[in-house]
Structure formats: C-alpha cells, structure tokens
Tab-separated table of C-alpha atoms in Angstrom:
chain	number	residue	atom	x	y	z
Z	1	UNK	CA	87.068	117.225	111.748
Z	2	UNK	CA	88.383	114.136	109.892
Z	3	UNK	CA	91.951	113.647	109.690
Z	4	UNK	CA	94.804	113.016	107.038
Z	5	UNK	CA	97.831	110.881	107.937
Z	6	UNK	CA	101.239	111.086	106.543
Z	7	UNK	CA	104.256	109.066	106.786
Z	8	UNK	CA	107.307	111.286	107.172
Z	9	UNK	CA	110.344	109.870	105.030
Z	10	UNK	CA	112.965	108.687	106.400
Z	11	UNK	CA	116.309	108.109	104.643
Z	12	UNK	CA	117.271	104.472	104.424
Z	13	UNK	CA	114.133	103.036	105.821
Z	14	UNK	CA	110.515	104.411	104.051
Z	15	UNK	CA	111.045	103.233	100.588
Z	16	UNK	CA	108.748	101.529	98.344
Z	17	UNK	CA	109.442	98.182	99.434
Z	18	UNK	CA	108.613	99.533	103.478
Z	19	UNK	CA	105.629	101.858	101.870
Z	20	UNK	CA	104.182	98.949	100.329
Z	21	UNK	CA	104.886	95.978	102.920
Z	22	UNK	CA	103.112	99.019	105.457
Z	23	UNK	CA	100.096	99.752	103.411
Z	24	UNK	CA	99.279	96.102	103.024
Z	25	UNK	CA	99.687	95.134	106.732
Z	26	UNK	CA	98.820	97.678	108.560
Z	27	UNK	CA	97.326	100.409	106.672
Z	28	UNK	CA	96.379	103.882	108.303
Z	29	UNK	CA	98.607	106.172	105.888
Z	30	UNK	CA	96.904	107.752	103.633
Z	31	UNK	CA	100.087	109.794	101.885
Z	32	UNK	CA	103.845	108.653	101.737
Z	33	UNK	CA	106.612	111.104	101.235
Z	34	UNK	CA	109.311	109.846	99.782
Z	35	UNK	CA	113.048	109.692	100.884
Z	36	UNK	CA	114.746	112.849	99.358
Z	37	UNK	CA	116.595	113.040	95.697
Z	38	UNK	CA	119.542	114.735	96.597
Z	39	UNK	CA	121.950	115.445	93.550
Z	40	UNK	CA	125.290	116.428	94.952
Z	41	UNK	CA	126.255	118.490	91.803
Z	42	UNK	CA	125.994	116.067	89.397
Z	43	UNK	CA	122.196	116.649	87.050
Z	44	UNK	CA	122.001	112.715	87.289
Z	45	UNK	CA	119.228	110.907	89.243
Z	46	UNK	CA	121.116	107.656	91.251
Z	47	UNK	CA	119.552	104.645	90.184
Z	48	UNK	CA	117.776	103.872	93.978
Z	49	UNK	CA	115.528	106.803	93.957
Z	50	UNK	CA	114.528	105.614	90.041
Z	51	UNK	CA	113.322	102.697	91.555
Z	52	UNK	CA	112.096	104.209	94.501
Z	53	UNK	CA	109.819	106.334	92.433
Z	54	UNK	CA	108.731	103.913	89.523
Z	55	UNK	CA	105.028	104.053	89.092
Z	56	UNK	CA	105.021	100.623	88.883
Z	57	UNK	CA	106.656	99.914	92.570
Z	58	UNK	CA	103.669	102.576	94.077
Z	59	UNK	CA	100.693	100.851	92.846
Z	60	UNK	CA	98.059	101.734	95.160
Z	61	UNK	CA	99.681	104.144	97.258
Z	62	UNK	CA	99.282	108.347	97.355
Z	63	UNK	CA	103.458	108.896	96.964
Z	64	UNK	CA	105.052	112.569	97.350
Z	65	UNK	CA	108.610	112.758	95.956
Z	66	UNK	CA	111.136	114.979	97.809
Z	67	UNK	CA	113.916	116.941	97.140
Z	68	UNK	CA	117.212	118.113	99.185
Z	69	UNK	CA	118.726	121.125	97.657
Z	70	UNK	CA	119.614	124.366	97.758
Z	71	UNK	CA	120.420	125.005	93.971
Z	72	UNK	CA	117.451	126.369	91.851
Z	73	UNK	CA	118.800	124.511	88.640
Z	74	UNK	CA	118.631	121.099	90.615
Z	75	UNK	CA	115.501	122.070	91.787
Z	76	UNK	CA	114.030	122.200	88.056
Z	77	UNK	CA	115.847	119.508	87.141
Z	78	UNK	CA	114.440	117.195	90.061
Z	79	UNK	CA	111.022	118.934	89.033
Z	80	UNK	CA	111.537	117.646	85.273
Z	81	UNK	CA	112.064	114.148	86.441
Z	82	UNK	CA	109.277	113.609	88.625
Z	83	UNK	CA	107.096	115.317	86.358
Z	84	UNK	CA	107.739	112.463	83.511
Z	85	UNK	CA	106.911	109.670	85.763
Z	86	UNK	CA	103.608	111.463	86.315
Z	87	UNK	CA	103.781	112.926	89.647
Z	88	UNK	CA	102.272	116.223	90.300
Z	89	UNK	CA	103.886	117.527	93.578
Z	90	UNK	CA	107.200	118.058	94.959
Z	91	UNK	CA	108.363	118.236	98.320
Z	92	UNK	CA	111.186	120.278	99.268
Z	93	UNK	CA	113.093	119.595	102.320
Z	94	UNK	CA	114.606	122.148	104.286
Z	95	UNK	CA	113.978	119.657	107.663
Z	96	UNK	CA	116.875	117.279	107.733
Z	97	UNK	CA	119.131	118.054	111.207
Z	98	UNK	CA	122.127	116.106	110.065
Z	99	UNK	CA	125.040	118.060	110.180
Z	100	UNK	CA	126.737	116.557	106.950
Z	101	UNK	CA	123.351	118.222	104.962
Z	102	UNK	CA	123.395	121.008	107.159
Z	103	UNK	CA	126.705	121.936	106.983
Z	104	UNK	CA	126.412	122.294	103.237
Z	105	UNK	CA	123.316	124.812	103.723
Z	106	UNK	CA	120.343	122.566	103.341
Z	107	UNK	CA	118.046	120.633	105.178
Z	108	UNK	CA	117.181	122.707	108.196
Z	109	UNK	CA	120.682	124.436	107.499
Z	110	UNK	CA	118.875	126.765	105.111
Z	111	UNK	CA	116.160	128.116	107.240
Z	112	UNK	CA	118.296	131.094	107.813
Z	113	UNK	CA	118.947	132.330	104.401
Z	114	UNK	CA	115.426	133.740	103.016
Z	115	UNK	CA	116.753	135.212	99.963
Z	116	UNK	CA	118.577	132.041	98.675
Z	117	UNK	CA	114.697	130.070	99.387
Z	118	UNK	CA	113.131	133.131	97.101
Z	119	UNK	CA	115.382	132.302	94.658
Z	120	UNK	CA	114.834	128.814	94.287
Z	121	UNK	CA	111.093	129.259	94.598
Z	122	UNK	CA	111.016	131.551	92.233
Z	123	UNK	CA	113.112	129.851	89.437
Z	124	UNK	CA	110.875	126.882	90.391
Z	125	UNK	CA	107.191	128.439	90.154
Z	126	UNK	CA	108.081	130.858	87.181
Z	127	UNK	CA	109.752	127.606	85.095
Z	128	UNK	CA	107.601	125.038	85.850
Z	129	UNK	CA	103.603	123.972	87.089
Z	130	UNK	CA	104.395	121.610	89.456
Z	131	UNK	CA	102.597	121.920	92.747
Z	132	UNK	CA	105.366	122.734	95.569
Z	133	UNK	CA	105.045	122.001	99.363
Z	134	UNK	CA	107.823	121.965	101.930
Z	135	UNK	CA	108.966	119.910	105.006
Z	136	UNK	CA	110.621	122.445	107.422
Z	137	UNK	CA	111.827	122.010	111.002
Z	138	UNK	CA	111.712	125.855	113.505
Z	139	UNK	CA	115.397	126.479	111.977
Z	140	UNK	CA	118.841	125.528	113.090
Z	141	UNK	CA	119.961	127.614	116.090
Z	142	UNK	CA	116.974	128.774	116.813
Z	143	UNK	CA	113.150	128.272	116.565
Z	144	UNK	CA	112.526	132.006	114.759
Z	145	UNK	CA	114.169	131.268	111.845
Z	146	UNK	CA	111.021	129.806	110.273
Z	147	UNK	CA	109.500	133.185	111.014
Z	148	UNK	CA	111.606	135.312	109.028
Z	149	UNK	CA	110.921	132.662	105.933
Z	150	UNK	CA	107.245	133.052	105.898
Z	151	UNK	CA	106.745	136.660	104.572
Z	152	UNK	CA	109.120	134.582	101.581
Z	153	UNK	CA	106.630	131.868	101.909
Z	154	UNK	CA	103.602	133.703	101.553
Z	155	UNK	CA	104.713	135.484	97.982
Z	156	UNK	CA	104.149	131.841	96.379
Z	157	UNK	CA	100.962	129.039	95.840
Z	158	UNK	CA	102.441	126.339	98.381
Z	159	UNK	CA	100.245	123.440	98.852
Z	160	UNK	CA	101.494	123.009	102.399
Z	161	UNK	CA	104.097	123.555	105.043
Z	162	UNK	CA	104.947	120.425	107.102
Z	163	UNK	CA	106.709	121.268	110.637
Z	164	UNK	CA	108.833	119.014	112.333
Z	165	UNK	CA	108.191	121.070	116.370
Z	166	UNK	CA	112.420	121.099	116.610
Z	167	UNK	CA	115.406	123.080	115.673
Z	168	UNK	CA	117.828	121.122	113.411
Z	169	UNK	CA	120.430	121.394	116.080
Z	170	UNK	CA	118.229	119.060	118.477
Z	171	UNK	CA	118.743	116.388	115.710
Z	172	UNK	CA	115.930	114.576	118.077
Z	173	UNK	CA	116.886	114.660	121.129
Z	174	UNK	CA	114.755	116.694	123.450
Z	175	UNK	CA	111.200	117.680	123.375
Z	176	UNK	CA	109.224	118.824	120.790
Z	177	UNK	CA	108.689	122.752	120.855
Z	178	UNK	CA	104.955	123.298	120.804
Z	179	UNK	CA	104.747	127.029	121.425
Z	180	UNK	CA	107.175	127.645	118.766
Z	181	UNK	CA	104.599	125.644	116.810
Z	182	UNK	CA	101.926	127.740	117.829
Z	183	UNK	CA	103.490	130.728	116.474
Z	184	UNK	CA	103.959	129.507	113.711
Z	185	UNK	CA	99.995	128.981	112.772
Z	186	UNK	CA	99.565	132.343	113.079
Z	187	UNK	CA	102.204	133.724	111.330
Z	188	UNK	CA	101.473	132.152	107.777
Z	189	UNK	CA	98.805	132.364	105.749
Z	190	UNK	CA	99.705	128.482	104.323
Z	191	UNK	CA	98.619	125.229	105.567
Z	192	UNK	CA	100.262	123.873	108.015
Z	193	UNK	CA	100.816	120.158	108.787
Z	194	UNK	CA	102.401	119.094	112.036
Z	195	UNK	CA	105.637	116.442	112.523
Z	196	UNK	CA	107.522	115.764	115.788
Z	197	UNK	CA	107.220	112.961	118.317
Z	198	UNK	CA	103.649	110.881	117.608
Z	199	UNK	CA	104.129	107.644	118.972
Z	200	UNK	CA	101.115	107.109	120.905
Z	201	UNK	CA	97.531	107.257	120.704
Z	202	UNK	CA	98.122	108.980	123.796
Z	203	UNK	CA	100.451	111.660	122.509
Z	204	UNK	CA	98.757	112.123	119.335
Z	205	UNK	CA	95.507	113.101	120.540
Z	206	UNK	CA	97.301	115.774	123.395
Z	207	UNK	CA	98.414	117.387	119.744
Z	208	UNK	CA	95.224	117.146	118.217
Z	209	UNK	CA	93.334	118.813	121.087
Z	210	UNK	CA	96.662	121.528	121.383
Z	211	UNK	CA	96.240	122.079	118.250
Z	212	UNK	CA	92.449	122.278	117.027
Z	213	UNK	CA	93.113	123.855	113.256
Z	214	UNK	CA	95.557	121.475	112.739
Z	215	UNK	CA	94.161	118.616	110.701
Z	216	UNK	CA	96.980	116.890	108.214
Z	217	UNK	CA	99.737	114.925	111.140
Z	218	UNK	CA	102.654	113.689	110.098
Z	219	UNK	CA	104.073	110.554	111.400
Z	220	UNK	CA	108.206	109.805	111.277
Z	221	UNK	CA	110.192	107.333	113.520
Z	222	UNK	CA	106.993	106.413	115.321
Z	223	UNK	CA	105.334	104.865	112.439
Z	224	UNK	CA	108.500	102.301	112.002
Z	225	UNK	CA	108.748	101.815	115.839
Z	226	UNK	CA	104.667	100.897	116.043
Z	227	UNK	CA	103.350	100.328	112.619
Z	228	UNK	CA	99.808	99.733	114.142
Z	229	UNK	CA	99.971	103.469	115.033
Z	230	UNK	CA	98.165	105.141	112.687
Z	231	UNK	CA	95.452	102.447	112.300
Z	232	UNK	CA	95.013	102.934	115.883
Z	233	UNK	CA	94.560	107.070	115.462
Z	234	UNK	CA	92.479	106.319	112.624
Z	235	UNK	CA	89.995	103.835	114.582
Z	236	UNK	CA	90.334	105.575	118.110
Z	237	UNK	CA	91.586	102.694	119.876
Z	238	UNK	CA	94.411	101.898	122.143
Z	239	UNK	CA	93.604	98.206	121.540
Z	240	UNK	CA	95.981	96.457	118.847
Z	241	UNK	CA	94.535	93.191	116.951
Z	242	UNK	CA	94.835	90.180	119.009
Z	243	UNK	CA	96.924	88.311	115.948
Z	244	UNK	CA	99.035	91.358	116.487
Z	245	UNK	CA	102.392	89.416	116.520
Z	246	UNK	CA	101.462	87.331	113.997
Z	247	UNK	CA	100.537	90.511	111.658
Z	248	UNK	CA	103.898	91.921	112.704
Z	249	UNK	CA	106.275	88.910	111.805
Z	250	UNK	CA	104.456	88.142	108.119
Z	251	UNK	CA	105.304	92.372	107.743
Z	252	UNK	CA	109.297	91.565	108.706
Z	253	UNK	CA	109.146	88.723	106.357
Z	254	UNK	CA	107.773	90.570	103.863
Z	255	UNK	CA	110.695	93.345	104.133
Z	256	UNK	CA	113.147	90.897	105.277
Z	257	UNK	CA	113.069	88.931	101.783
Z	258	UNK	CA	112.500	92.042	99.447
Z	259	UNK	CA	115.666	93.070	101.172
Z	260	UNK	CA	117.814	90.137	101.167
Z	261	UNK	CA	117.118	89.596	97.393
Z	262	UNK	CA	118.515	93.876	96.747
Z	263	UNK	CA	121.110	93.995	98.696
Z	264	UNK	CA	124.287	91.319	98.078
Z	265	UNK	CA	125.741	89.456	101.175
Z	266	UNK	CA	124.654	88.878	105.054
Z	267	UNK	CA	126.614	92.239	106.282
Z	268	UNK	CA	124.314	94.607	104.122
Z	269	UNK	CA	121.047	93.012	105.406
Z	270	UNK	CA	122.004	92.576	108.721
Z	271	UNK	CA	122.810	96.115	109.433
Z	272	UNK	CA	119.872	97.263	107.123
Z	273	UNK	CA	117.713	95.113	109.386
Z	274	UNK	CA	119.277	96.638	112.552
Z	275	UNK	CA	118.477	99.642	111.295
Z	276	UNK	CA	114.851	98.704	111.489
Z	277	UNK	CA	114.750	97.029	115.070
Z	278	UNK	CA	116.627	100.223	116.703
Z	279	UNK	CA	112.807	101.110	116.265
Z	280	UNK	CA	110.930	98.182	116.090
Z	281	UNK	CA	112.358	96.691	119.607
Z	282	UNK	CA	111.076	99.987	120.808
Z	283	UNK	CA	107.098	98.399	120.731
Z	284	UNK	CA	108.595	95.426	122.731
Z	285	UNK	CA	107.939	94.599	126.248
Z	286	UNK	CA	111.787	94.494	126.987
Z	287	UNK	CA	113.212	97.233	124.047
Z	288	UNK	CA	117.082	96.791	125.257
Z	289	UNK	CA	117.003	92.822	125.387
Z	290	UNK	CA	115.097	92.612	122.692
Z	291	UNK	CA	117.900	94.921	120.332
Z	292	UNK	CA	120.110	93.233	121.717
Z	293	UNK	CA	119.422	89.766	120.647
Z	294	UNK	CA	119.183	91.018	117.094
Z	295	UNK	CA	122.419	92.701	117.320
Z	296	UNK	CA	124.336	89.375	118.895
Z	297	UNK	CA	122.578	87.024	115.612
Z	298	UNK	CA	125.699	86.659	113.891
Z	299	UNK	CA	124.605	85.670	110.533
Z	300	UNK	CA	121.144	85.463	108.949
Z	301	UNK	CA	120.284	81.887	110.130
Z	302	UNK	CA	120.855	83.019	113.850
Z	303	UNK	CA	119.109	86.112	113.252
Z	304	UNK	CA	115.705	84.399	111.683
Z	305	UNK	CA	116.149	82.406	115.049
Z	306	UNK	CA	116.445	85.308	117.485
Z	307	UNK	CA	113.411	87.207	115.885
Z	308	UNK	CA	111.135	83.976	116.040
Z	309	UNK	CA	112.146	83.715	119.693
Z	310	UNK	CA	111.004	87.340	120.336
Z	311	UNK	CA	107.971	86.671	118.492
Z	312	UNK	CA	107.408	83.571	120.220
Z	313	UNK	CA	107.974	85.406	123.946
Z	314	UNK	CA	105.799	88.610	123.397
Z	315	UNK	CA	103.001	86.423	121.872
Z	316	UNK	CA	102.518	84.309	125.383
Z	317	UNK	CA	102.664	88.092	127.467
C-alpha cells in the first residue's frame, strides 16, 4: 500500500517560506497544512496568514489552510476567504494543547462539547461547498472524548480525520497513546490519518506495521528536527545523502535570509531562528552543545559563525 505524507503545521515555524525552502531541499511531503487562521472576534484576516496563503507564495506545493475556532460565523467567514484564493479544503483544528487556545474552548479544548462541533459543522456544510477535514488530538482530560464526537462526525461528508495519539493536556510530553488510537479506527466510519511522535525511520515503520489500514501519516516537530525524514520513509532508507550537511546549511540559508529580510532587527531573527534549532540541534551528534552555541551567538555575525562551526564539526564525524 503506497503512502501519503503530510506535514503537520506548526505555529510560527511551517509557513510558506519553511514549506517552500522544504520542498525544494528535501522533498518527501506531498501535502502541507497550513498554520491556523485564528480570528479572535474580529471578521478580519491578519495580514501574515494573507501572505501565508497567497497562491503565488505556494507555487508547486499541495497547501491545506486551517482554521482555529469555535464560532460557526468565523468558520464561514474563514471558509469565504480561502475559497477566493482558490482553495478547496479547510482544515479545522480542534488539536492544539496550549492552554491559552484551550482555555478559550478550542483546539483540543473543544473535544468535549459535541453539540457546539454540530453546530459549527452544520452552519458550515449547509452554507457553503467547501470540502471540510479536521485535525483532532484523543481530547483534553481524557482520551474518550474523541469517541463521544464521532457519532457527530459521522452525520457529515468529512474528507478526513487527522489524530494527533495524545490528550491536549500532555501538550507533548509523554508517549503517544496507541490503543486509544486503535479505538478510534473502529469507531468512525471516516478516514483516519495518524499524527504523534514520527521521527525515525525506525518509529515510523513500528506505526505503519501497528497500524496496517492506516495509510495517510502525518509528520509535526519531527519533520523540522530531521528534514530528510520523510524522503527517507518515502525511499526506505536509513541512509541520508552523503552531501547531507551541505544540503542542510544551503536549506538554513535559504530560511535564514527570507527571514532576516521579514522580520526588522537582530532580536526578531535570532529568537525566530532559535526557535528552529530547539529542533534542528536535535539531528546533531551533540543536541545540548550544539543549542547551546546558537543560543550564546550574540548577534547575527556570531551566530552565522557558530552554525558554520557546527556544520564544519558534524561534516568531519
């Protein structure tokens, strides 16, 4: 059975300038979800996820927009706007674990409340065409709240439901909950894609075998920590290019610049770029030394230095 691969967004870090920098490096994805929309009351999409979404910054790529709400209006009005920039499928997530989303009843914080998901779902399919599909985690509290949403689930034509294998109150700490996943197959008459904790070849193929019907894999903070992952799933091969840290560094450049030339001033890029190594540093032979010679690079001269020493040390291992 052939396989689909999908990057999981993540806030702050898979937008289009990631997306595309990954697709022409490394390759391997063959959908991107993108970071959420998220409205906080106001009908008004923010200028970054404009940008984020432009046709014209996607060339090339398979791109899902996302939404984080729990208002059917927003819903519609988030369907509206993707809708005019031509996309045909909108992903709703009720996965985020963060207690500032969850706290206002969405992400994973609205797992529990059926009826308000009907609602939404039903504003959403009986006003519009779009094609729906949802990003879920087990719940919050507990990993049978996703059961009691399915009989809601079932009443409407979801493309698919993507699981992240955790309870929002994990954030993601902990292992992922693969009987929990289990009963969820069987309990849904949707597709199901699986999420949660691929960052091997190793790991993903335990999954795969687990998990036999399962076809469509999701792939989150792994993907940014080894962004020759999913090539390496695709081709079967725990082997990674022999120019690999030369491939890796003209991908950091790439981002580095694109990033540098958005955001105003050494503080923003810095601690956008520190962002990235929490992950990156964690495909390094020595992960702690090598974060924290990024973090000590006090200004963006040092910190070109410090990453061409890394590259410099892991290439001679």
């Amino acid at each position: 059975m052939s396989i689909t691969l999908l990057s999981s967004p993540l806030q702050g870090f898979t937008d289009f300038r990631f997306r595309n920098a990954f697709n022409h490096y490394f390759g391997g994805i063959d959908t991107f979800y993108a970071p959420y929309i998220r409205l906080n009351g106001k009908l008004k999409i923010k200028n970054s996820y404009q940008l984020d979404l432009q046709p014209e910054n996607n060339v090339g790529l398979e791109v899902i927009p996302q939404v984080m709400t729990n208002d059917a209006d927003e819903f519609l009005f988030v369907i509206k706007y993707v809708q005019s920039l031509g996309y045909k499928e909108l992903n709703w997530n009720l996965g985020c674990p963060y207690p500032m989303v969850t706290k206002s009843g969405m992400g994973s914080g609205l797992i529990c409340n059926p009826t308000k998901i009907n609602e939404i779902l039903k504003k959403a399919h009986n006003e519009s065409d779009i094609t729906i599909s949802m990003k879920m985690r087990m719940g919050y509290e507990h990993a049978e709240e996703i059961l009691d949403t399915f009989p809601i689930l079932d009443n409407y034509p979801l493309k698919n439901i993507a699981i992240h294998a955790r309870i929002g109150k994990q954030l993601y700490k902990g292992p992922v909950d693969l009987d929990a996943f289990k009963r969820c197959i069987t309990s849904t008459k949707h597709k199901l894609y699986y999420n949660g904790d691929i960052t091997s070849v190793d790991t993903f193929k335990k999954i795969e075998t687990r998990f036999p019907s399962i076809n469509h894999f999701m792939i989150g903070r792994g993907l940014i920590a080894d962004p020759f992952l999913p090539a390496m799933i695709k081709n079967d091969t725990t082997e990674y290019p022999k120019n690999r840290w030369e491939i890796f560094s003209e991908f950091h450049d790439t981002i580095y610049q694109q990033y540098d030339e958005y955001l105003s001033g050494p503080t923003p890029i810095k601690m956008k770029m520190l962002g990235f190594w929490e992950f990156f540093s964690q495909s390094f032979s020595n992960p702690q030394k090598t974060y924290k010679a990024i973090k000590k690079a006090g200004n963006p001269v040092k910190y070109k230095q410090a990453v061409a020493s890394i590259l410099n040390n892991e290439s001679k291992l």
